[in-house]
Coordinates of C-alpha atoms in Angstrom, one line a residue:
X1 CA 81.5 131.4 102.8
X2 CA 81.9 133.8 105.7
X3 CA 79.7 136.7 104.5
X4 CA 78.2 136.6 101.0
X5 CA 77.5 139.9 99.3
X6 CA 74.9 139.7 96.6
X7 CA 74.3 142.2 93.9
X8 CA 70.8 142.1 92.4
X9 CA 70.8 143.3 88.8
X10 CA 67.8 143.7 86.4
X11 CA 69.4 143.1 82.9
X12 CA 66.5 144.7 81.0
X13 CA 67.1 148.1 82.7
X14 CA 70.8 147.8 83.6
X15 CA 72.1 148.1 80.0
X16 CA 69.4 150.4 78.7
X17 CA 71.1 153.7 77.7
X18 CA 67.9 155.5 76.3
X19 CA 68.2 159.0 77.8
X20 CA 64.5 160.0 77.5
X21 CA 62.3 156.9 77.7
X22 CA 58.6 157.5 77.1
X23 CA 56.1 156.8 79.8
X24 CA 54.4 153.5 78.9
X25 CA 56.7 153.2 75.8
X26 CA 57.2 150.2 73.7
X27 CA 60.4 148.1 73.3
X28 CA 61.1 149.8 70.1
X29 CA 60.8 153.3 71.6
X30 CA 62.4 152.8 75.0
X31 CA 64.9 150.0 74.3
X32 CA 66.2 147.3 76.6
X33 CA 69.4 146.2 78.1
X34 CA 70.9 142.9 77.1
X35 CA 73.1 140.1 78.4
X36 CA 76.1 141.7 76.5
X37 CA 75.8 144.8 78.6
X38 CA 76.8 142.9 81.7
X39 CA 80.3 142.8 80.3
X40 CA 83.7 142.0 81.8
X41 CA 84.3 145.6 83.2
X42 CA 80.9 145.5 84.9
X43 CA 81.7 142.1 86.5
X44 CA 85.2 143.3 87.5
X45 CA 83.5 146.3 89.2
X46 CA 81.1 144.0 91.1
X47 CA 84.0 141.9 92.3
X48 CA 86.0 145.0 93.3
X49 CA 82.9 146.3 95.2
X50 CA 83.1 143.2 97.3
X51 CA 80.3 141.1 95.8
X52 CA 80.5 137.3 95.8
X53 CA 77.2 136.6 93.9
X54 CA 75.1 138.3 91.2
X55 CA 71.4 137.7 91.2
X56 CA 70.2 138.1 87.6
X57 CA 66.5 139.0 88.0
X58 CA 64.1 138.7 85.1
X59 CA 66.0 136.2 83.0
X60 CA 63.5 133.4 82.6
X61 CA 61.1 133.9 79.7
X62 CA 58.0 135.7 80.8
X63 CA 54.8 137.0 79.1
X64 CA 55.0 140.4 77.4
X65 CA 53.0 142.6 75.1
X66 CA 56.0 143.1 72.8
X67 CA 56.6 141.4 69.5
X68 CA 60.1 143.0 69.2
X69 CA 63.4 141.4 70.1
X70 CA 62.2 138.0 69.1
X71 CA 59.3 138.0 71.5
X72 CA 55.9 136.5 70.8
X73 CA 53.3 138.7 72.5
X74 CA 50.8 137.5 75.0
X75 CA 47.3 138.9 75.2
X76 CA 47.5 142.5 76.5
X77 CA 44.5 142.2 78.8
X78 CA 46.3 140.3 81.4
X79 CA 49.9 141.4 80.9
X80 CA 51.0 144.0 83.5
X81 CA 52.9 146.8 81.8
X82 CA 54.3 146.9 78.3
X83 CA 57.2 144.7 79.2
X84 CA 55.3 142.4 81.5
X85 CA 56.1 140.9 84.9
X86 CA 59.3 138.9 85.2
X87 CA 57.4 136.6 87.5
X88 CA 54.7 135.6 85.0
X89 CA 56.8 132.8 83.6
X90 CA 55.9 131.7 80.1
X91 CA 58.6 129.1 79.7
X92 CA 60.8 127.7 82.5
X93 CA 63.3 126.3 80.0
X94 CA 64.0 129.5 78.1
X95 CA 65.4 133.0 78.6
X96 CA 63.9 136.2 77.4
X97 CA 64.7 136.7 73.6
X98 CA 64.9 140.5 74.0
X99 CA 67.9 140.1 76.3
X100 CA 69.9 138.5 73.5
X101 CA 71.8 140.2 70.6
X102 CA 70.6 137.3 68.4
X103 CA 67.3 136.0 69.9
X104 CA 67.8 132.7 68.2
X105 CA 71.0 132.2 70.2
X106 CA 69.6 133.5 73.5
X107 CA 70.5 130.4 75.6
X108 CA 74.0 130.5 74.2
X109 CA 74.3 134.2 75.1
X110 CA 73.1 133.5 78.6
X111 CA 75.7 130.8 78.8
X112 CA 78.3 133.3 77.8
X113 CA 77.1 135.6 80.6
X114 CA 77.4 132.7 83.1
X115 CA 81.0 132.0 81.9
X116 CA 82.0 135.7 82.2
X117 CA 80.5 135.9 85.6
X118 CA 82.5 132.9 86.8
X119 CA 85.7 134.2 85.2
X120 CA 85.3 137.3 87.2
X121 CA 85.2 135.2 90.4
X122 CA 81.5 135.6 91.0
X123 CA 78.7 133.1 91.3
X124 CA 75.3 133.2 89.4
X125 CA 71.9 133.3 91.1
X126 CA 68.6 133.3 89.1
X127 CA 65.0 133.2 90.1
X128 CA 63.1 130.0 90.7
X129 CA 59.4 130.8 90.6
X130 CA 57.7 127.6 91.8
X131 CA 54.2 128.9 92.8
X132 CA 52.8 130.3 89.6
X133 CA 53.2 130.8 85.8
X134 CA 51.8 133.2 83.2
X135 CA 48.1 132.8 82.2
X136 CA 49.2 131.7 78.7
X137 CA 52.0 129.3 79.9
X138 CA 52.5 126.8 77.1
X139 CA 50.5 128.7 74.5
X140 CA 52.8 131.3 73.1
X141 CA 56.5 130.2 73.0
X142 CA 57.3 126.6 72.3
X143 CA 58.1 124.5 75.3
X144 CA 60.3 122.0 73.6
X145 CA 63.5 123.8 72.5
X146 CA 65.8 121.9 70.2
X147 CA 68.8 123.4 71.9
X148 CA 67.5 123.4 75.4
X149 CA 66.7 119.8 76.3
X150 CA 63.4 120.6 77.9
X151 CA 60.7 118.1 78.7
X152 CA 58.5 116.4 76.2
X153 CA 55.4 117.7 78.0
X154 CA 54.9 120.9 79.8
X155 CA 52.9 121.8 83.0
X156 CA 49.2 121.3 82.6
X157 CA 49.3 119.5 79.3
X158 CA 47.7 116.3 80.6
X159 CA 45.5 117.9 83.2
X160 CA 41.8 116.8 83.7
X161 CA 40.1 120.2 83.3
X162 CA 36.7 118.8 84.1
X163 CA 37.4 118.9 87.8
X164 CA 38.4 121.7 90.2
X165 CA 41.2 119.6 91.7
X166 CA 43.0 116.3 91.1
X167 CA 46.2 115.1 92.7
X168 CA 47.6 114.5 89.2
X169 CA 46.8 118.0 87.9
X170 CA 49.3 120.8 87.7
X171 CA 46.7 123.5 88.0
X172 CA 43.3 124.3 89.7
X173 CA 40.2 124.7 87.5
X174 CA 36.7 126.1 87.7
X175 CA 34.6 123.8 85.4
X176 CA 31.9 125.6 83.3
X177 CA 33.2 129.1 84.6
X178 CA 35.0 131.6 82.4
X179 CA 37.7 133.9 83.8
X180 CA 36.7 137.5 84.4
X181 CA 39.7 139.8 84.6
X182 CA 39.4 143.0 86.8
X183 CA 39.8 145.4 83.8
X184 CA 37.5 143.5 81.4
X185 CA 35.0 146.4 81.0
X186 CA 37.7 149.0 80.4
X187 CA 39.4 146.7 77.8
X188 CA 36.1 146.2 76.0
X189 CA 35.6 150.0 75.8
X190 CA 39.1 150.6 74.5
X191 CA 39.0 148.0 71.8
X192 CA 35.5 148.9 70.7
X193 CA 36.7 152.5 70.3
X194 CA 39.6 151.3 68.2
X195 CA 37.5 149.2 65.9
X196 CA 35.0 152.1 65.3
X197 CA 37.6 154.9 65.0
X198 CA 38.0 156.9 61.8
X199 CA 41.7 157.1 61.8
X200 CA 43.4 160.3 60.7
X201 CA 47.1 160.7 60.3
X202 CA 49.8 158.7 61.9
X203 CA 49.8 155.5 63.9
X204 CA 50.7 157.2 67.2
X205 CA 47.1 157.2 68.2
X206 CA 47.2 153.5 68.5
X207 CA 48.0 152.0 71.9
X208 CA 51.6 151.1 72.4
X209 CA 50.9 147.4 72.7
X210 CA 49.2 147.3 69.3
X211 CA 51.9 149.4 67.6
X212 CA 54.5 147.1 69.1
X213 CA 52.7 144.0 68.0
X214 CA 52.2 145.3 64.4
X215 CA 55.4 147.3 64.1
X216 CA 56.4 146.0 60.7
X217 CA 53.0 146.9 59.2
X218 CA 52.8 150.4 60.6
X219 CA 56.4 151.2 59.6
X220 CA 55.6 150.3 56.0
X221 CA 52.1 152.0 55.9
X222 CA 52.3 154.9 58.3
X223 CA 49.4 156.8 56.9
X224 CA 47.2 154.1 55.3
X225 CA 43.8 154.4 57.0
X226 CA 42.4 151.4 55.2
X227 CA 45.5 149.5 56.1
X228 CA 44.8 150.2 59.7
X229 CA 41.4 148.8 59.5
X230 CA 42.8 145.7 57.8
X231 CA 45.4 145.5 60.6
X232 CA 42.7 145.6 63.2
X233 CA 40.7 142.9 61.5
X234 CA 43.8 140.8 61.2
X235 CA 44.4 141.2 64.9
X236 CA 40.8 140.6 66.0
X237 CA 42.0 137.9 68.4
X238 CA 44.1 140.2 70.4
X239 CA 41.5 142.9 70.3
X240 CA 38.9 140.5 71.7
X241 CA 38.7 139.8 75.4
X242 CA 41.0 137.2 76.8
X243 CA 39.2 133.9 77.0
X244 CA 39.9 131.3 79.6
X245 CA 37.4 128.5 80.1
X246 CA 37.5 126.8 82.4
X247 CA 38.9 129.6 84.6
X248 CA 42.0 128.8 86.5
X249 CA 43.0 129.8 90.1
X250 CA 45.2 132.9 90.3
X251 CA 48.8 132.8 91.6
X252 CA 48.4 134.5 94.9
X253 CA 46.0 131.8 96.2
X254 CA 43.0 133.6 94.7
X255 CA 40.7 130.6 94.3
X256 CA 37.8 131.9 92.2
X257 CA 37.2 132.9 88.6
X258 CA 37.2 136.6 89.2
X259 CA 40.6 137.9 90.5
X260 CA 40.6 141.5 91.7
X261 CA 42.8 144.4 90.6
X262 CA 45.3 143.8 93.4
X263 CA 45.6 140.0 92.8
X264 CA 48.3 138.5 90.6
X265 CA 45.9 138.2 87.8
X266 CA 48.6 137.8 85.2
X267 CA 49.5 134.4 86.7
X268 CA 47.9 131.0 87.5
X269 CA 48.5 129.0 90.6
X270 CA 50.4 125.7 90.4
X271 CA 48.9 122.7 92.3
X272 CA 51.2 121.0 94.7
X273 CA 50.2 118.3 97.2
X274 CA 52.1 117.2 100.4
X275 CA 52.8 113.9 98.6
X276 CA 55.1 113.4 95.7
X277 CA 53.4 114.0 92.4
X278 CA 54.4 114.6 88.8
X279 CA 54.4 118.3 89.5
X280 CA 57.2 117.8 91.9
X281 CA 59.2 116.0 89.3
X282 CA 58.7 118.6 86.6
X283 CA 59.7 121.4 89.0
X284 CA 62.8 119.5 90.1
X285 CA 63.8 119.0 86.4
X286 CA 63.7 122.8 85.9
X287 CA 66.1 123.3 88.8
X288 CA 68.5 120.7 87.5
X289 CA 68.3 122.1 84.0
X290 CA 69.6 125.4 85.1
X291 CA 72.3 124.0 87.4
X292 CA 73.5 122.1 84.4
X293 CA 73.8 125.4 82.6
X294 CA 76.2 126.7 85.3
X295 CA 73.8 128.4 87.7
X296 CA 75.1 128.4 91.2
X297 CA 72.0 129.2 93.2
X298 CA 68.3 130.2 93.2
X299 CA 66.3 132.9 94.8
X300 CA 63.1 131.0 95.4
X301 CA 60.0 133.2 95.0
X302 CA 57.1 133.1 97.6
X303 CA 58.1 129.8 99.1
X304 CA 55.3 130.0 101.8
X305 CA 52.8 129.4 99.0
X306 CA 54.4 126.0 98.1
X307 CA 54.4 123.0 100.4
X308 CA 57.6 122.8 102.5
X309 CA 57.9 119.1 101.8
X310 CA 58.5 119.8 98.1
X311 CA 61.4 122.0 98.9
X312 CA 62.8 119.6 101.4
X313 CA 62.8 116.9 98.8
X314 CA 64.0 119.0 95.9
X315 CA 66.8 120.8 97.7
X316 CA 68.2 117.6 99.2
X317 CA 68.1 115.9 95.8
X318 CA 69.9 118.8 94.0
X319 CA 72.5 119.2 96.8
X320 CA 73.2 115.4 96.7
X321 CA 74.4 115.9 93.1
X322 CA 75.5 119.6 93.2
X323 CA 76.7 120.2 96.8
X324 CA 77.5 123.9 96.5
X325 CA 74.3 125.1 94.9
X326 CA 72.6 127.6 97.3
X327 CA 68.9 128.2 97.9
X328 CA 67.5 131.6 99.1
X329 CA 63.9 131.7 100.3
X330 CA 61.6 134.7 100.1
X331 CA 59.7 134.3 103.4
X332 CA 57.8 136.7 105.5
X333 CA 56.6 134.6 108.5
X334 CA 59.2 134.9 111.2
X335 CA 57.8 132.0 113.2
X336 CA 58.7 129.7 110.2
X337 CA 62.3 130.9 109.9
X338 CA 63.7 128.0 111.9
X339 CA 61.7 125.4 110.0
X340 CA 62.9 126.7 106.6
X341 CA 66.6 126.6 107.7
X342 CA 66.8 123.6 110.0
X343 CA 64.2 121.3 108.5
X344 CA 63.6 122.3 104.9
X345 CA 67.2 123.0 104.0
X346 CA 67.4 126.6 102.7
X347 CA 70.8 128.2 102.9
X348 CA 69.5 131.8 103.5
X349 CA 66.1 133.6 104.1
X350 CA 65.0 137.1 103.5
X351 CA 64.8 138.9 106.8
X352 CA 62.3 141.4 105.5
X353 CA 59.9 141.0 108.4
X354 CA 62.7 141.3 110.9
X355 CA 65.6 143.6 110.4
X356 CA 64.4 145.4 107.2
X357 CA 61.0 146.3 108.7
X358 CA 62.7 147.3 112.0
X359 CA 65.2 149.6 110.3
X360 CA 62.5 151.1 108.1
X361 CA 60.3 152.0 111.0
X362 CA 63.3 153.6 112.9
X363 CA 64.4 155.6 109.8
X364 CA 60.8 156.8 108.9
X365 CA 60.2 158.0 112.5
X366 CA 63.3 160.1 112.4
X367 CA 63.1 161.6 108.8
X368 CA 59.5 162.5 109.5
X369 CA 59.9 163.4 113.2
X370 CA 57.1 165.6 114.3
X371 CA 58.1 165.8 117.9
X372 CA 55.8 162.9 119.0
X373 CA 57.2 160.3 121.4
X374 CA 58.9 157.2 119.9
X375 CA 56.7 154.2 120.0
X376 CA 58.3 150.8 120.8
X377 CA 58.1 149.6 117.2
X378 CA 59.9 152.8 116.0
X379 CA 62.7 152.5 118.5
X380 CA 66.3 151.4 117.8
X381 CA 65.8 148.9 120.6
X382 CA 64.0 146.8 118.0
X383 CA 67.4 145.9 116.5
X384 CA 68.3 144.2 119.7
X385 CA 65.0 142.4 119.9
X386 CA 65.4 141.2 116.3
X387 CA 68.8 139.6 116.8
X388 CA 67.7 138.1 120.1
X389 CA 64.7 136.5 118.3
X390 CA 66.9 135.1 115.6
X391 CA 69.5 133.6 117.9
X392 CA 71.7 131.1 116.1
X393 CA 69.7 131.8 112.8
X394 CA 71.4 135.2 112.3
X395 CA 74.1 134.0 109.8
X396 CA 71.3 132.5 107.6
X397 CA 69.4 135.8 107.2
X398 CA 69.7 137.8 104.0
X399 CA 69.9 141.5 105.0
X400 CA 69.0 144.3 102.6
X401 CA 67.8 147.9 102.4
X402 CA 66.3 147.5 98.9
X403 CA 65.1 144.9 96.4
X404 CA 62.8 144.9 93.4
X405 CA 59.7 144.6 95.7
X406 CA 60.5 147.4 98.1
X407 CA 60.6 151.1 97.7
X408 CA 64.0 152.7 97.1
X409 CA 65.5 154.1 100.3
X410 CA 66.0 157.6 98.8
X411 CA 62.4 157.8 97.5
X412 CA 59.9 160.3 98.9
X413 CA 58.1 157.3 100.4
X414 CA 60.9 156.1 102.6
X415 CA 64.2 157.8 103.6
X416 CA 63.8 160.8 101.3
X417 CA 67.6 161.2 100.8
X418 CA 70.1 158.5 100.2
X419 CA 72.4 160.0 102.8
X420 CA 69.8 159.1 105.4
X421 CA 70.6 155.5 104.7
X422 CA 74.1 155.4 106.2
X423 CA 73.0 154.6 109.8
X424 CA 70.8 151.7 108.5
X425 CA 73.5 150.5 106.1
X426 CA 76.0 150.2 108.9
X427 CA 73.6 148.0 110.9
X428 CA 72.4 145.9 108.0
X429 CA 75.9 145.4 106.6
X430 CA 78.2 145.2 109.7
X431 CA 76.0 143.9 112.6
X432 CA 76.6 140.2 111.9
X433 CA 77.9 137.6 109.5
X434 CA 74.6 137.4 107.6
X435 CA 74.9 138.0 103.8
X436 CA 74.0 141.4 102.5
X437 CA 72.2 142.3 99.2
X438 CA 72.6 145.4 97.2
X439 CA 70.0 146.4 94.5
X440 CA 71.5 147.8 91.4
X441 CA 71.8 151.6 91.5
X442 CA 71.4 151.6 95.3
X443 CA 75.0 152.6 95.7
X444 CA 74.3 155.7 93.6
X445 CA 71.3 156.7 95.8
X446 CA 68.7 155.9 93.1
X447 CA 65.4 157.4 94.2
X448 CA 62.9 155.3 92.1
X449 CA 60.8 158.4 91.5
X450 CA 60.3 158.0 87.8
X451 CA 56.7 157.5 86.5
X452 CA 57.4 154.7 84.0
X453 CA 54.0 153.5 83.0
X454 CA 52.3 150.6 84.7
X455 CA 54.6 151.3 87.6
X456 CA 53.6 154.8 88.6
X457 CA 55.6 157.2 90.7
X458 CA 55.7 154.8 93.6
X459 CA 59.3 154.9 94.8
X460 CA 60.2 151.7 93.1
X461 CA 62.2 151.0 89.9
X462 CA 59.7 149.4 87.5
X463 CA 59.8 145.7 86.8
X464 CA 56.9 146.0 84.4
X465 CA 58.0 148.6 81.8
X466 CA 60.6 149.2 79.2
X467 CA 62.7 151.8 81.0
X468 CA 66.1 153.4 81.5
X469 CA 67.4 154.8 84.8
X470 CA 69.6 157.9 84.9
X471 CA 71.7 157.0 88.0
X472 CA 72.4 153.5 86.5
X473 CA 73.5 155.1 83.2
X474 CA 75.9 157.3 85.1
X475 CA 77.2 154.3 87.1
X476 CA 77.8 152.4 83.9
X477 CA 79.8 155.4 82.5
X478 CA 81.9 155.3 85.7
X479 CA 82.5 151.6 85.2
X480 CA 83.5 152.1 81.6
X481 CA 86.1 154.8 82.3
X482 CA 87.3 153.4 85.6
X483 CA 86.6 156.6 87.5
X484 CA 84.8 154.7 90.3
X485 CA 88.2 153.5 91.8
X486 CA 89.7 156.9 92.7
X487 CA 86.3 158.1 93.9
X488 CA 86.1 155.3 96.4
X489 CA 89.7 155.9 97.6
X490 CA 88.8 159.5 98.3
X491 CA 89.1 160.0 102.1
X492 CA 86.9 163.1 102.4
X493 CA 83.4 163.7 101.4
X494 CA 82.4 164.8 97.9
X495 CA 80.9 168.2 98.5
X496 CA 77.8 169.2 96.5
X497 CA 77.2 165.9 94.7
X498 CA 74.9 163.6 96.7
X499 CA 75.2 160.8 94.1
X500 CA 78.9 160.6 94.2
X501 CA 79.1 161.0 98.0
X502 CA 76.7 158.1 98.4
X503 CA 78.7 156.0 96.0
X504 CA 81.9 156.8 97.9
X505 CA 80.4 155.8 101.2
X506 CA 78.7 152.6 99.9
X507 CA 81.6 151.3 98.0
X508 CA 84.0 151.9 100.9
X509 CA 81.6 150.2 103.3
X510 CA 81.0 147.2 101.0
X511 CA 84.7 146.7 100.3
X512 CA 85.5 146.8 104.0
X513 CA 82.7 144.3 104.8
X514 CA 84.1 141.9 102.2
X515 CA 87.7 142.2 103.3
X516 CA 87.8 142.7 107.1
X517 CA 88.0 139.5 109.1
X518 CA 86.1 140.9 112.1
X519 CA 83.1 141.8 109.9
X520 CA 83.3 138.6 107.7
X521 CA 83.5 136.1 110.6
X522 CA 83.8 137.9 113.9
X523 CA 81.8 137.7 117.1
X524 CA 79.1 140.4 117.8
X525 CA 78.5 142.1 121.1
X526 CA 75.6 144.5 121.5
X527 CA 76.6 147.4 123.7
X528 CA 73.2 149.1 124.0
X529 CA 71.9 147.4 127.2
X530 CA 74.9 148.7 129.3
X531 CA 74.7 152.2 127.9
X532 CA 71.0 153.2 128.5
X533 CA 72.2 155.6 131.2
X534 CA 75.4 156.8 129.5
X535 CA 75.7 160.5 128.7
X536 CA 74.4 161.3 125.3
X537 CA 73.1 157.8 124.5
X538 CA 69.5 157.6 123.3
X539 CA 68.3 154.0 123.3
X540 CA 65.5 154.9 120.8
X541 CA 67.8 156.5 118.3
X542 CA 71.3 155.1 118.8
X543 CA 72.7 151.6 118.4
X544 CA 76.2 150.5 119.3
X545 CA 78.0 147.2 119.0
X546 CA 81.4 145.5 118.8
X547 CA 82.8 143.1 116.2
X548 CA 85.7 141.0 117.4
X549 CA 87.9 138.4 115.7
X550 CA 91.2 137.2 117.1
X551 CA 93.3 140.3 117.7
X552 CA 90.9 142.8 116.0
X553 CA 88.1 144.6 117.8
X554 CA 85.9 147.2 116.0
X555 CA 83.3 149.6 117.6
X556 CA 80.3 150.6 115.4
X557 CA 77.8 153.2 116.3
X558 CA 74.7 154.2 114.3
X559 CA 72.9 157.5 114.9
X560 CA 69.3 157.4 113.7
X561 CA 68.5 160.9 115.0
X562 CA 68.2 164.0 112.8
X563 CA 71.0 165.8 114.6
X564 CA 74.7 165.2 115.4
X565 CA 75.0 163.1 118.6
X566 CA 77.9 163.0 121.0
X567 CA 77.9 160.1 123.6
X568 CA 80.2 158.5 126.1
X569 CA 80.1 154.7 125.8
X570 CA 81.2 152.0 128.2
X571 CA 82.3 148.5 127.3
X572 CA 81.2 146.2 130.2
X573 CA 83.5 143.7 131.9
X574 CA 81.5 140.9 130.5
X575 CA 82.4 142.0 126.9
X576 CA 86.1 141.8 127.7
X577 CA 85.6 138.3 129.1
X578 CA 83.3 137.1 126.4
X579 CA 85.4 138.4 123.5
X580 CA 88.8 137.8 125.2
X581 CA 89.8 141.4 124.9
X582 CA 92.9 142.5 126.7
X583 CA 92.4 145.2 129.4
X584 CA 94.7 148.2 129.3
X585 CA 94.9 151.7 130.6
X586 CA 93.3 153.0 127.4
X587 CA 90.7 150.3 127.1
X588 CA 88.9 149.0 130.1
X589 CA 85.5 148.6 131.7
X590 CA 85.8 152.0 133.6
X591 CA 87.0 153.9 130.5
X592 CA 84.4 156.0 128.7
X593 CA 84.8 156.1 124.9
X594 CA 83.6 159.5 123.6
X595 CA 82.2 159.4 120.1
X596 CA 80.4 161.9 117.9
X597 CA 78.2 160.6 115.1
X598 CA 76.7 162.8 112.3
X599 CA 72.9 162.7 111.9
X600 CA 71.5 159.5 110.2
X601 CA 75.0 158.2 109.9
X602 CA 77.3 155.6 111.3
X603 CA 81.0 155.4 112.4
X604 CA 83.5 152.7 112.9
X605 CA 86.4 152.9 115.4
X606 CA 89.2 150.3 115.5
X607 CA 89.8 149.6 119.2
X608 CA 92.4 146.8 118.8

């Protein structure tokens, strides 16, 4: 595929239409989206937008505090947020019951989503989380599903827990040591207060996780004080501290029995070795299980924490049977990029540490410009350095401006206004043939400035809480009534409505990237080096390049400054020779091309 465009969607929030969700609210109060909400009109919209793949994030069954929607609650002491982290996997062979209309048929409903996605001409990507699982993996939901075809044994079931490490163990242990979670003292205070409390009227004084767990009881006996005490007694286990003896290593390579508040304490670390073990086989079986369900690719979480030899073996084995399955690696060490593509066999890599970080530094310098000189790492020249570093690896990088880990561009912590993203969008989307990823709601300028609960006002859309996002609700209404089509066709700006103007610009850019041959498969020529002395060109705040394919040549210019910029650009003789561009009176190495670019924006000019 020339230029994949991936749409990352979080089903739990995508289909949630609750207009006033409560901070830290339960599933019953705040609701959830479901597989059914990603309906045919939604998928037709994504195809129209230019997308080729949909990454369904948070599908695999994870730990949660909720007992609603068919869930079985995990211990609240280690679960992050009311909904729980989608990367604390509780069952690799299952999907989240709360995403299904009928939880008992959740795998069938996921299968229907896969079928709908394929019928819309899109491919399905889900997460593969190979490094860690939930702390109660194998203890809450059954790991042998009659309708799933899962394994007879689950990870860790046959481990020798009397030793710290053994090649045949799936996990790491600390014999004779008990786990100490970072909030253990606070949890003891909270639960002690609950046990001793003389309850008055109404169950609202109970914490959300307890109300959610005992929702049937409290709905039947809303003012029964003695009933509450019986309820607390009946749930003594969940009101006691979480017990784990022997303690197990935490998912972010925290090798001790006392993870800190910033550790991934909701997870436990899987044990791989550089040699083939049973852990390898069990993880390969998980991949093959989902491919057999119609999944077309995997976004592989934190691959640098797993031996590369495992991925080399697993990817080759999957592709030997299913040639077109793609593997995307979340990586951060740029010096390992070549290894993961050329040796390990990944199809694409996050370029977070490269282009994303470069664009973020340039944008932040200009939206917060205080008149200080531009440092080298804040300069647009970093874009050139990044593609030069990548060389022939450029088509294998996954470019993005947002994902579930990063702050929303329009948040107060990053670009402050979605319209400031246009210059960066043009570079990330149009610079090369690398795939591009859009995070749901990004095309509406979602700011991520809600204070949802566990996820505070941090510029991110929560992955830990039951929540609903206003911009996404409005986007879904546009999809339902079809109004997004004429909006995208509008040639002039939408005055006075930032959200609609951002949608117009993003949708037009994405559709163009998906359809235009020069962008999909054309050659790139960086014009910056030959324009450092050109009138109006600022190497620290401007970036210009060509895209050429056969008889089509496009000029792109991004302006990262906070003011409108007019510049006169030259195309060097070498570009004409390299790209095979015809020389004419109107287009030649001596002819200046005068362009004016609005602040924090980009333009495209068709030269041929």
